[in-house]
Coordinates of C-alpha atoms in Angstrom, one line a residue:
Chain Y
M5 CA 20.6 -16.8 -3.1
F6 CA 21.1 -13.1 -2.4
N7 CA 24.0 -12.0 -0.3
W8 CA 21.9 -9.9 1.9
V9 CA 22.6 -8.6 5.4
P10 CA 19.7 -8.5 7.8
H11 CA 18.6 -5.5 9.8
T12 CA 20.6 -2.9 8.0
A13 CA 19.9 0.8 8.1
A14 CA 19.3 2.6 4.8
R15 CA 20.1 6.0 3.3
S16 CA 17.3 7.7 1.5
E17 CA 16.8 10.6 -0.8
N18 CA 13.9 12.3 -2.5
R19 CA 13.5 13.0 -6.1
G20 CA 10.6 15.1 -7.5
A21 CA 9.2 16.9 -4.4
V22 CA 8.5 20.5 -5.1
T23 CA 8.5 22.0 -1.6
G24 CA 7.8 25.5 -2.7
S25 CA 4.3 24.4 -3.7
T26 CA 3.9 21.2 -1.8
S27 CA 3.7 19.3 -5.0
G28 CA 5.3 16.5 -7.0
T29 CA 6.9 16.8 -10.4
T30 CA 4.2 17.1 -13.1
I31 CA 4.2 14.6 -16.0
T32 CA 1.9 14.9 -19.0
S33 CA 0.3 12.3 -21.2
G34 CA 0.6 12.2 -24.9
G35 CA -1.3 14.2 -27.6
A36 CA -4.1 11.7 -27.7
G37 CA -6.0 9.5 -25.3
D38 CA -4.2 6.3 -24.1
T39 CA -0.9 7.5 -25.7
K40 CA 2.3 7.9 -23.7
G41 CA 3.7 11.4 -23.5
S42 CA 7.3 12.4 -23.3
Y43 CA 9.6 11.5 -20.4
T44 CA 10.0 14.0 -17.7
D45 CA 13.1 14.0 -15.5
I46 CA 12.4 13.5 -11.8
G47 CA 14.8 15.6 -9.9
A48 CA 18.6 15.3 -10.1
T49 CA 20.6 12.2 -10.8
T50 CA 20.7 9.6 -8.0
S51 CA 23.6 10.1 -5.6
F52 CA 23.9 6.5 -4.5
D53 CA 22.7 3.0 -5.6
Y54 CA 19.0 2.5 -4.8
E55 CA 17.9 -1.0 -3.9
W56 CA 14.3 0.0 -3.1
L57 CA 12.2 2.9 -4.1
L58 CA 8.9 4.4 -3.3
L59 CA 6.7 6.0 -6.0
F60 CA 4.0 8.4 -5.0
I61 CA 1.5 9.4 -7.8
G62 CA -1.3 11.9 -7.2
N63 CA -3.1 15.1 -8.0
G64 CA -4.2 14.0 -11.5
N65 CA -5.8 16.9 -13.3
T66 CA -8.6 15.0 -14.9
A67 CA -10.9 12.2 -13.8
A68 CA -9.1 9.5 -15.7
D69 CA -7.2 6.3 -15.7
Y70 CA -3.4 6.4 -16.2
T71 CA -0.5 4.1 -16.8
V72 CA 3.0 5.2 -15.9
D73 CA 6.5 4.1 -16.8
I74 CA 9.6 4.7 -14.6
A75 CA 12.8 4.8 -16.6
I76 CA 16.5 5.5 -16.0
N77 CA 18.9 7.2 -18.4
V78 CA 22.5 6.2 -18.0
G79 CA 24.9 7.4 -20.6
G80 CA 22.2 8.3 -23.0
N81 CA 20.5 4.8 -22.9
R82 CA 17.0 4.8 -21.5
F83 CA 15.8 1.7 -19.7
I84 CA 12.3 1.1 -18.3
L85 CA 12.5 0.0 -14.7
A86 CA 8.8 -0.3 -14.0
E87 CA 6.3 -0.4 -16.8
D88 CA 2.6 0.5 -17.0
L89 CA 2.1 1.1 -13.3
R90 CA -1.6 2.1 -12.7
Y91 CA -2.9 5.3 -11.3
C92 CA -6.7 5.8 -11.1
T93 CA -8.3 9.1 -10.3
Q94 CA -11.5 8.2 -12.1
R95 CA -13.7 9.5 -9.2
A96 CA -12.7 13.1 -9.8
S97 CA -9.6 15.1 -10.5
G98 CA -7.2 15.5 -7.7
E99 CA -8.8 12.9 -5.5
Q100 CA -6.5 9.8 -5.6
W101 CA -3.0 9.2 -4.4
D102 CA -1.4 5.8 -5.1
I103 CA 1.8 4.7 -3.5
Y104 CA 4.1 1.9 -4.8
A105 CA 6.9 0.2 -2.9
L106 CA 9.2 -1.2 -5.5
P107 CA 12.2 -3.4 -4.7
L108 CA 14.3 -2.3 -7.7
H109 CA 17.9 -1.5 -8.2
V110 CA 18.8 1.9 -9.6
P111 CA 22.5 2.6 -10.2
S112 CA 24.1 5.7 -8.7
G113 CA 24.3 8.5 -11.2
S114 CA 21.1 7.6 -13.0
Q115 CA 18.6 10.1 -14.2
L116 CA 15.1 9.0 -13.2
S117 CA 12.4 9.9 -15.6
V118 CA 8.7 9.1 -15.9
R119 CA 6.1 9.2 -18.7
C120 CA 2.4 8.5 -18.6
Q121 CA -0.7 8.1 -20.7
G122 CA -4.3 8.9 -19.7
S123 CA -7.7 7.8 -20.8
G124 CA -10.2 9.9 -22.6
G125 CA -8.0 12.6 -24.1
A126 CA -4.7 14.4 -24.5
S127 CA -2.5 16.1 -22.0
R128 CA -3.6 14.5 -18.8
T129 CA -1.3 15.4 -16.0
C130 CA -0.4 13.9 -12.6
E131 CA 2.4 14.4 -10.1
V132 CA 5.1 12.0 -9.0
V133 CA 7.6 11.8 -6.2
I134 CA 10.2 9.1 -5.8
I135 CA 12.2 8.2 -2.6
G136 CA 15.2 6.0 -3.1
Y137 CA 16.7 3.7 -0.4
S138 CA 20.2 2.3 -0.3
S139 CA 18.9 -1.1 0.8
G140 CA 15.6 -2.9 0.7
P141 CA 13.9 -4.5 3.7
F142 CA 16.2 -7.0 5.4
G143 CA 19.1 -5.3 3.7
A144 CA 18.2 -6.9 0.4
P145 CA 19.3 -5.8 -3.0
G146 CA 16.8 -4.6 -5.5
Y147 CA 15.5 -6.6 -8.5
S148 CA 16.4 -5.7 -12.1
R149 CA 13.0 -4.5 -13.2
C150 CA 9.2 -4.6 -12.8
R151 CA 7.4 -6.1 -15.8
A152 CA 3.7 -5.5 -16.6
F153 CA 1.9 -8.8 -16.6
Y154 CA -1.1 -7.4 -18.5
T155 CA -1.7 -5.3 -21.5
P156 CA -3.3 -2.0 -20.6
S157 CA -6.8 -1.4 -22.1
T158 CA -7.8 2.3 -22.2
S159 CA -5.1 3.0 -19.7
R160 CA -6.4 0.6 -17.1
G161 CA -6.2 -3.1 -16.2
I162 CA -8.1 -6.1 -17.4
N163 CA -11.9 -6.1 -16.8
C164 CA -12.8 -8.8 -14.4
D165 CA -16.6 -9.5 -14.1
P166 CA -17.6 -11.7 -11.2
G167 CA -20.8 -12.5 -13.1
A168 CA -24.5 -12.2 -12.2
V169 CA -24.4 -14.7 -9.3
A170 CA -23.4 -13.1 -6.0
H171 CA -20.7 -14.7 -3.9
T172 CA -19.6 -17.0 -6.7
K173 CA -16.2 -16.8 -8.3
T174 CA -15.6 -16.2 -12.0
R175 CA -12.2 -16.4 -13.6
T176 CA -10.6 -14.0 -16.0
Q177 CA -7.3 -14.4 -17.7
I178 CA -4.9 -11.5 -17.0
T179 CA -2.1 -12.7 -19.2
A180 CA -1.7 -15.7 -21.4
S181 CA 2.1 -15.8 -21.0
T182 CA 4.3 -13.9 -18.6
P183 CA 7.4 -12.4 -20.4
D184 CA 9.9 -13.2 -17.6
R185 CA 10.4 -15.2 -14.5
A186 CA 9.1 -13.2 -11.5
V187 CA 10.0 -13.5 -7.8
A188 CA 7.6 -11.0 -6.5
L189 CA 4.1 -10.2 -7.6
M190 CA 2.1 -6.9 -7.3
A191 CA -1.5 -6.2 -8.1
Y192 CA -3.7 -3.2 -8.6
V193 CA -7.5 -3.4 -8.4
G194 CA -9.3 -0.4 -10.0
P195 CA -13.0 0.4 -10.5
N196 CA -13.1 -0.4 -14.3
T197 CA -14.3 3.2 -14.9
D198 CA -17.4 2.7 -12.7
T199 CA -17.7 5.7 -10.4
S200 CA -21.2 5.4 -9.1
S201 CA -21.9 2.2 -7.3
A202 CA -23.7 0.8 -4.3
A203 CA -21.5 -0.6 -1.5
T204 CA -19.6 -3.5 -2.9
R205 CA -17.2 -6.1 -1.6
W206 CA -14.9 -8.4 -3.5
L207 CA -12.9 -11.6 -2.6
F208 CA -10.4 -12.5 -5.3
N209 CA -7.7 -15.0 -6.0
I210 CA -4.7 -14.5 -8.1
E211 CA -3.9 -17.7 -9.9
V212 CA -1.2 -19.3 -12.1
G213 CA -1.6 -22.1 -14.5
G214 CA -3.3 -23.2 -17.7
A215 CA -7.0 -23.0 -18.2
G216 CA -8.7 -25.5 -16.0
A217 CA -5.5 -26.2 -14.0
E218 CA -5.0 -22.9 -12.2
Q219 CA -3.2 -22.9 -8.8
V220 CA -4.0 -20.2 -6.3
L221 CA -1.1 -17.9 -5.5
L222 CA -3.0 -15.4 -3.4
P223 CA -6.2 -16.6 -1.8
N224 CA -9.2 -14.4 -1.2
M225 CA -7.8 -11.0 -1.1
Y226 CA -10.4 -8.5 0.1
S227 CA -11.4 -5.2 -1.3
G228 CA -14.5 -3.0 -1.5
R229 CA -16.0 0.4 -2.0
G230 CA -18.8 2.5 -0.7
A231 CA -20.3 6.0 -1.0
P232 CA -19.4 8.7 -1.3
Y233 CA -16.0 7.9 -2.9
D234 CA -17.5 5.0 -5.0
I235 CA -14.2 3.5 -6.1
P236 CA -11.7 1.5 -4.0
V237 CA -9.6 3.9 -2.1
S238 CA -6.5 1.7 -1.7
M239 CA -5.8 -0.1 -5.0
V240 CA -2.1 -1.2 -4.8
F241 CA -1.5 -4.7 -3.3
G242 CA 1.9 -6.1 -2.6
P243 CA 4.5 -6.9 -3.8
Y244 CA 4.2 -10.5 -2.5
P245 CA 6.8 -13.2 -2.5
C246 CA 6.4 -15.8 -5.3
D247 CA 8.3 -17.6 -8.0
I248 CA 6.5 -17.6 -11.3
P249 CA 8.3 -19.1 -14.3
A250 CA 8.4 -17.2 -17.6
S251 CA 5.5 -18.1 -20.0
S252 CA 3.0 -18.6 -17.1
R253 CA -0.7 -17.9 -17.5
L254 CA -2.1 -15.7 -14.8
S255 CA -5.7 -15.1 -13.9
C256 CA -8.0 -13.5 -11.4
N257 CA -10.8 -15.5 -9.9
I258 CA -13.2 -13.0 -8.3
Q259 CA -16.6 -13.0 -6.5
C260 CA -18.7 -10.0 -5.5
S261 CA -21.4 -9.1 -3.0
S262 CA -23.3 -7.2 -5.7
T263 CA -24.8 -8.5 -8.9
T264 CA -25.4 -5.1 -10.5
D265 CA -23.7 -5.0 -13.9
G266 CA -20.9 -2.5 -13.9
D267 CA -20.8 -2.0 -10.2
R268 CA -19.6 -5.6 -9.7
D269 CA -16.7 -5.2 -12.2
V270 CA -13.1 -4.3 -11.4
D271 CA -10.0 -3.9 -13.5
V272 CA -7.0 -5.9 -12.5
A273 CA -3.3 -5.2 -13.3
L274 CA -0.4 -7.5 -12.3
W275 CA 3.3 -6.9 -12.3
G276 CA 6.2 -9.2 -11.7
F277 CA 9.7 -8.4 -10.3
V278 CA 12.5 -9.9 -12.4
P279 CA 15.6 -11.2 -10.5
Chain A
M16 CA 11.6 -17.7 -3.8
A17 CA 8.2 -19.4 -3.9
A18 CA 5.9 -19.1 -1.0
R19 CA 2.9 -21.0 0.3
T20 CA -0.1 -18.9 1.3
E21 CA -3.3 -19.5 3.2
N22 CA -6.2 -17.3 4.0
R23 CA -7.7 -16.8 7.4
G24 CA -10.9 -14.9 7.9
A25 CA -12.5 -14.9 4.5
I26 CA -16.3 -15.8 4.4
T27 CA -16.8 -16.7 0.8
A28 CA -20.5 -17.4 1.2
S29 CA -21.2 -13.8 1.8
T30 CA -18.1 -12.2 0.1
N31 CA -17.0 -11.0 3.5
A32 CA -14.4 -11.1 6.1
T33 CA -14.4 -11.9 9.8
T34 CA -16.1 -9.2 11.9
I35 CA -14.4 -7.7 15.0
T36 CA -16.2 -5.5 17.4
S37 CA -14.9 -2.6 19.4
G38 CA -15.7 -1.9 23.1
A39 CA -16.9 1.4 24.4
A40 CA -15.6 4.4 22.4
N41 CA -11.8 4.2 22.0
T42 CA -11.7 1.0 24.1
K43 CA -10.6 -2.3 22.8
G44 CA -13.2 -5.0 22.5
S45 CA -12.7 -8.7 23.0
Y46 CA -10.5 -10.8 20.8
T47 CA -12.1 -12.6 17.8
D48 CA -10.5 -15.6 16.3
I49 CA -9.6 -15.2 12.6
G50 CA -10.2 -18.6 11.0
S51 CA -8.6 -21.8 12.1
T52 CA -5.1 -22.3 13.4
T53 CA -2.2 -21.8 11.0
T54 CA -1.0 -24.9 9.1
F55 CA 2.6 -23.7 8.5
D56 CA 5.0 -21.1 9.8
Y57 CA 4.3 -17.7 8.4
E58 CA 7.2 -15.3 7.8
A59 CA 4.9 -12.5 6.5
I60 CA 1.2 -11.7 6.8
S61 CA -1.0 -9.5 4.6
V62 CA -3.9 -7.9 6.5
F63 CA -7.0 -6.7 4.6
F64 CA -9.7 -4.7 6.3
G65 CA -12.8 -2.7 5.6
N66 CA -16.6 -2.7 5.6
A67 CA -16.8 -0.7 8.9
S68 CA -20.2 -0.5 10.4
T69 CA -20.0 3.2 10.9
T70 CA -17.9 6.2 10.0
A71 CA -15.1 6.0 12.6
N72 CA -11.5 5.7 13.2
F73 CA -10.2 2.3 14.3
V74 CA -7.0 0.8 15.8
F75 CA -6.7 -2.9 16.0
D76 CA -4.3 -5.5 17.4
I77 CA -3.4 -8.8 15.8
A78 CA -2.4 -11.6 18.3
I79 CA -1.6 -15.2 18.4
N80 CA -2.6 -17.7 21.0
V81 CA -0.3 -20.6 21.5
G82 CA -0.9 -23.0 24.3
G83 CA -3.2 -20.5 26.1
N84 CA -0.7 -17.6 26.0
R85 CA -1.8 -14.7 23.9
F86 CA 0.9 -12.5 22.4
I87 CA 0.3 -9.3 20.3
I88 CA 2.3 -9.5 17.1
A89 CA 1.0 -6.2 15.6
E90 CA -0.4 -3.5 17.8
D91 CA -2.6 -0.5 17.1
L92 CA -2.7 -0.8 13.4
H93 CA -4.9 2.0 12.1
S94 CA -7.9 1.9 9.8
E95 CA -9.2 5.3 8.6
N96 CA -13.0 4.9 8.2
L97 CA -14.1 8.4 8.8
K98 CA -15.7 8.4 5.4
D99 CA -17.8 5.4 4.3
G100 CA -16.3 2.8 2.1
H101 CA -12.7 2.7 3.2
W102 CA -10.9 -0.6 2.5
A103 CA -7.2 -0.9 2.9
S104 CA -4.4 -3.4 3.5
Y105 CA -1.1 -3.9 5.1
D106 CA 0.7 -6.1 2.6
P107 CA 2.8 -7.8 3.6
L108 CA 4.0 -7.3 7.1
P109 CA 7.2 -9.1 7.8
I110 CA 6.2 -11.0 11.0
H111 CA 6.8 -14.6 12.0
V112 CA 3.8 -16.6 13.1
P113 CA 4.5 -20.2 14.3
S114 CA 2.6 -23.1 12.7
G115 CA -0.4 -24.1 14.9
S116 CA -1.1 -20.6 16.1
Q117 CA -4.6 -19.2 16.5
L118 CA -4.7 -15.7 15.0
S119 CA -7.1 -13.3 16.7
A120 CA -7.8 -9.6 16.4
R121 CA -9.5 -6.9 18.5
C122 CA -10.2 -3.3 17.8
A123 CA -11.1 0.0 19.4
G124 CA -13.3 2.5 17.5
S125 CA -13.9 6.2 17.9
V126 CA -17.5 5.2 18.0
G127 CA -18.5 2.6 20.6
S128 CA -19.5 -1.0 19.6
S129 CA -18.5 -0.4 16.0
T130 CA -17.3 -3.2 13.7
L131 CA -14.6 -3.8 11.2
D132 CA -14.1 -6.8 8.9
L133 CA -10.7 -8.4 8.6
I134 CA -8.8 -11.0 6.6
I135 CA -5.2 -12.3 7.0
I136 CA -3.2 -14.1 4.4
G137 CA -0.1 -15.9 5.6
H138 CA 3.0 -16.2 3.5
S139 CA 5.6 -19.0 4.2
I140 CA 8.4 -16.6 3.4
G141 CA 8.8 -12.9 3.1
L142 CA 10.1 -10.9 0.2
F143 CA 13.6 -12.0 -0.8
G144 CA 12.9 -15.3 1.0
A145 CA 13.5 -13.5 4.3
P146 CA 12.3 -14.7 7.7
G147 CA 9.7 -12.6 9.6
Y148 CA 10.5 -10.3 12.5
S149 CA 9.2 -11.0 16.0
R150 CA 6.5 -8.3 16.2
C151 CA 5.3 -4.9 15.0
R152 CA 5.2 -2.3 17.8
A153 CA 3.2 0.9 17.8
L154 CA 5.6 3.8 18.0
Y155 CA 2.8 6.2 19.0
T156 CA -0.1 6.3 21.5
P157 CA -3.4 6.3 19.7
S158 CA -5.7 9.3 20.4
S159 CA -9.4 8.9 19.6
S160 CA -8.5 5.6 17.8
R161 CA -6.2 7.4 15.4
G162 CA -2.7 8.7 15.1
I163 CA -1.1 11.9 16.3
N164 CA -2.5 15.0 14.7
C165 CA 0.2 16.8 12.9
D166 CA -0.6 20.5 12.2
P167 CA 1.5 22.1 9.4
G168 CA 0.5 25.5 10.8
G169 CA -1.0 28.6 9.2
T170 CA 1.7 29.2 6.6
A171 CA 1.4 27.2 3.4
H172 CA 4.3 25.2 2.0
T173 CA 6.3 25.5 5.3
K174 CA 7.1 22.6 7.5
T175 CA 6.1 22.3 11.2
R176 CA 7.4 19.5 13.4
T177 CA 5.3 17.3 15.7
Q178 CA 6.7 14.7 18.0
I179 CA 5.1 11.2 17.4
T180 CA 6.9 9.5 20.3
A181 CA 9.3 10.7 22.9
S182 CA 11.0 7.3 23.2
T183 CA 10.7 4.1 21.1
P184 CA 10.1 1.0 23.2
D185 CA 12.4 -1.3 21.1
R186 CA 15.0 -1.3 18.5
V187 CA 13.3 -1.5 15.1
V188 CA 14.6 -2.5 11.7
G189 CA 11.5 -1.7 9.6
L190 CA 9.4 1.4 9.9
M191 CA 5.8 1.8 8.7
V192 CA 3.8 5.0 8.3
T193 CA 0.1 5.4 8.3
I194 CA -1.7 8.6 7.5
G195 CA -5.3 9.5 8.3
G196 CA -7.6 12.4 8.1
G197 CA -6.8 13.8 11.5
G198 CA -10.5 13.6 12.5
D199 CA -11.6 15.9 9.7
A200 CA -13.9 14.4 7.0
A201 CA -14.8 17.5 5.0
R202 CA -11.9 19.2 3.5
S203 CA -11.0 21.0 0.2
A204 CA -8.3 19.6 -2.1
T205 CA -5.1 19.2 0.0
R206 CA -1.5 18.1 -0.5
W207 CA 1.1 17.2 2.0
L208 CA 4.9 16.7 2.0
F209 CA 6.2 15.2 5.2
D210 CA 9.4 13.9 6.6
I211 CA 9.7 11.2 9.3
E212 CA 12.6 12.1 11.5
A213 CA 14.6 10.6 14.4
G214 CA 16.5 12.4 17.1
G215 CA 16.2 14.8 20.0
A216 CA 14.4 18.1 19.7
G217 CA 16.5 20.4 17.6
S218 CA 18.7 17.7 16.3
E219 CA 16.4 15.6 14.2
Q220 CA 17.7 13.5 11.3
V221 CA 15.5 12.8 8.3
I222 CA 14.7 9.1 7.9
I223 CA 12.2 9.4 5.1
P224 CA 12.2 12.7 3.1
N225 CA 9.2 14.4 1.7
M226 CA 6.6 11.7 1.4
F227 CA 3.7 12.9 -0.8
A228 CA 0.1 12.5 0.1
G229 CA -3.2 14.3 -0.5
C230 CA -6.9 14.0 -1.1
G231 CA -9.8 15.8 -2.8
P232 CA -13.1 17.1 -1.6
T233 CA -15.0 13.8 -2.4
C234 CA -12.9 11.3 -0.5
D235 CA -11.9 14.0 2.1
V236 CA -9.4 11.8 3.7
P237 CA -6.2 10.4 2.2
P238 CA -7.2 7.5 0.0
Q239 CA -4.1 5.2 0.3
T240 CA -3.1 5.3 4.0
V241 CA -0.3 2.8 4.5
F242 CA 3.3 3.5 3.6
G243 CA 6.0 0.9 4.0
P244 CA 7.5 -0.8 5.9
F245 CA 10.8 0.9 5.1
P246 CA 14.3 -0.3 5.9
C247 CA 15.8 1.4 8.9
D248 CA 17.7 0.7 12.1
I249 CA 16.4 2.8 15.0
P250 CA 17.7 2.2 18.5
T251 CA 15.5 1.8 21.5
A252 CA 14.6 5.0 23.3
T253 CA 14.7 7.1 20.1
R254 CA 12.5 10.2 19.7
L255 CA 10.5 10.2 16.4
A256 CA 8.8 13.2 14.8
C257 CA 6.9 14.2 11.7
N258 CA 7.8 17.4 9.9
I259 CA 5.0 18.3 7.6
Q260 CA 3.9 21.1 5.2
C261 CA 0.6 21.6 3.5
S262 CA -0.8 23.3 0.3
I263 CA -3.6 24.9 2.3
T264 CA -3.9 26.8 5.5
T265 CA -7.5 26.1 6.5
A266 CA -7.5 25.0 10.2
G267 CA -8.6 21.4 10.5
D268 CA -8.3 20.6 6.8
R269 CA -4.6 21.0 6.9
V270 CA -4.1 18.5 9.7
P271 CA -3.6 14.7 9.1
D272 CA -2.9 12.2 11.7
I273 CA 0.3 10.0 11.6
C274 CA 0.9 6.6 13.1
L275 CA 4.3 5.0 13.1
H276 CA 5.0 1.3 13.6
G277 CA 8.4 -0.5 14.0
F278 CA 9.4 -4.1 13.4
V279 CA 11.4 -5.7 16.1
P280 CA 14.1 -8.2 15.1

């Protein structure tokens, strides 16, 4: 049990904001599509322990999918705190901003850095800002790291097709085996590269368990999209409380109001917070 | 810690949520029950909403009804639907809901008799296994069913401060920020950096420094609108402000609206 103190105030500090141009810090993907670029430092080293951080990602320079790693560098050793976070500005360049609230511990004196990859080509850029807090909600300490519970495909999540029957769920495995125990679960639901669709609604469960024996963790989450933006506008969900053992199978069981192939599909990414 | 969950409001037969209907323009409609009564104590709720019937701004209240007494547990949550196709979620809100409660919701829209669909997922514990707070108070007064317009002014990359509330009604230990399009739904590419501050005029202290938001000329309003809740401890009767700068100077385009909510222990 954590030794947390309820109702505590928190210090905060910003890393990465560029006030002279109302921007974040630019990070650049690798020299080929779907390949991570080099790490870019995000501001100066942290001046106190963070137990919670906010990550803002926006202003992507190309209509593309991205995945992003947040790392810290302490004494020359780089450690990935949060891996393969999704950012999707598939609709058009500079359209999407995604914001993550991450209950993670970052030691004082750490150099935060971020790297990314983008779909469809080299040198995609996006901008990031990080705000660190000295305590989490309820005064809680942060977890050790945020693990990806999916393997990115073309810099996006796992394609989940609700199938050709409207209002009927179809299940897709997101991961066969989680690499760690997780005590909080986060999801991202993207458009699976479809950027021209009729109005669409989804209800989806996140489930745990072997094939045929799945248990619902999160029942009937709700998302949708419509013209003119054509992709879901708010794609980050959670983190939610949970306790998922290592080596668990996770899946998404999803239904859709539309039966149009492509329009009905989403891509789903999951992450777990490791205590 | 593990948590039980249950859904209230989903309509699986039509892949939809429960519809709530506003009154006259900017006037709350009647409460609509969201599913059946809760079967266990919730310590957090996740709220999903979208599928508005028209392009409009909305504010909505979530209430519980126990033994005939209705109590608002989250007031004037904002949904930015000034462009079609806006779905969003508050997830999760650290609020306690007793077992056996009837959840209900009502909304006001900037267009009269407009509708919004809504789902609630209840969690038996909050993050870190924490209990929920008693309620979520609006720390602003809605204007045209949206937040307070914050104009960064006619000089790019320079902050201008707008008061969001002169006096908070309660002590709050979690702060949530919602950004909207400020009533403008046709803008060029725009970026904002903004601080949320506490304190009297001229002596503000930054609570949240340089949050980053923006949008492009297709979505025209900020796509992800909900930030937080963030840890804080703000006394009753505190003045809150937003100090904001923008990448563009076009009147209207440069102006978002900001809502603040606080969680009462």
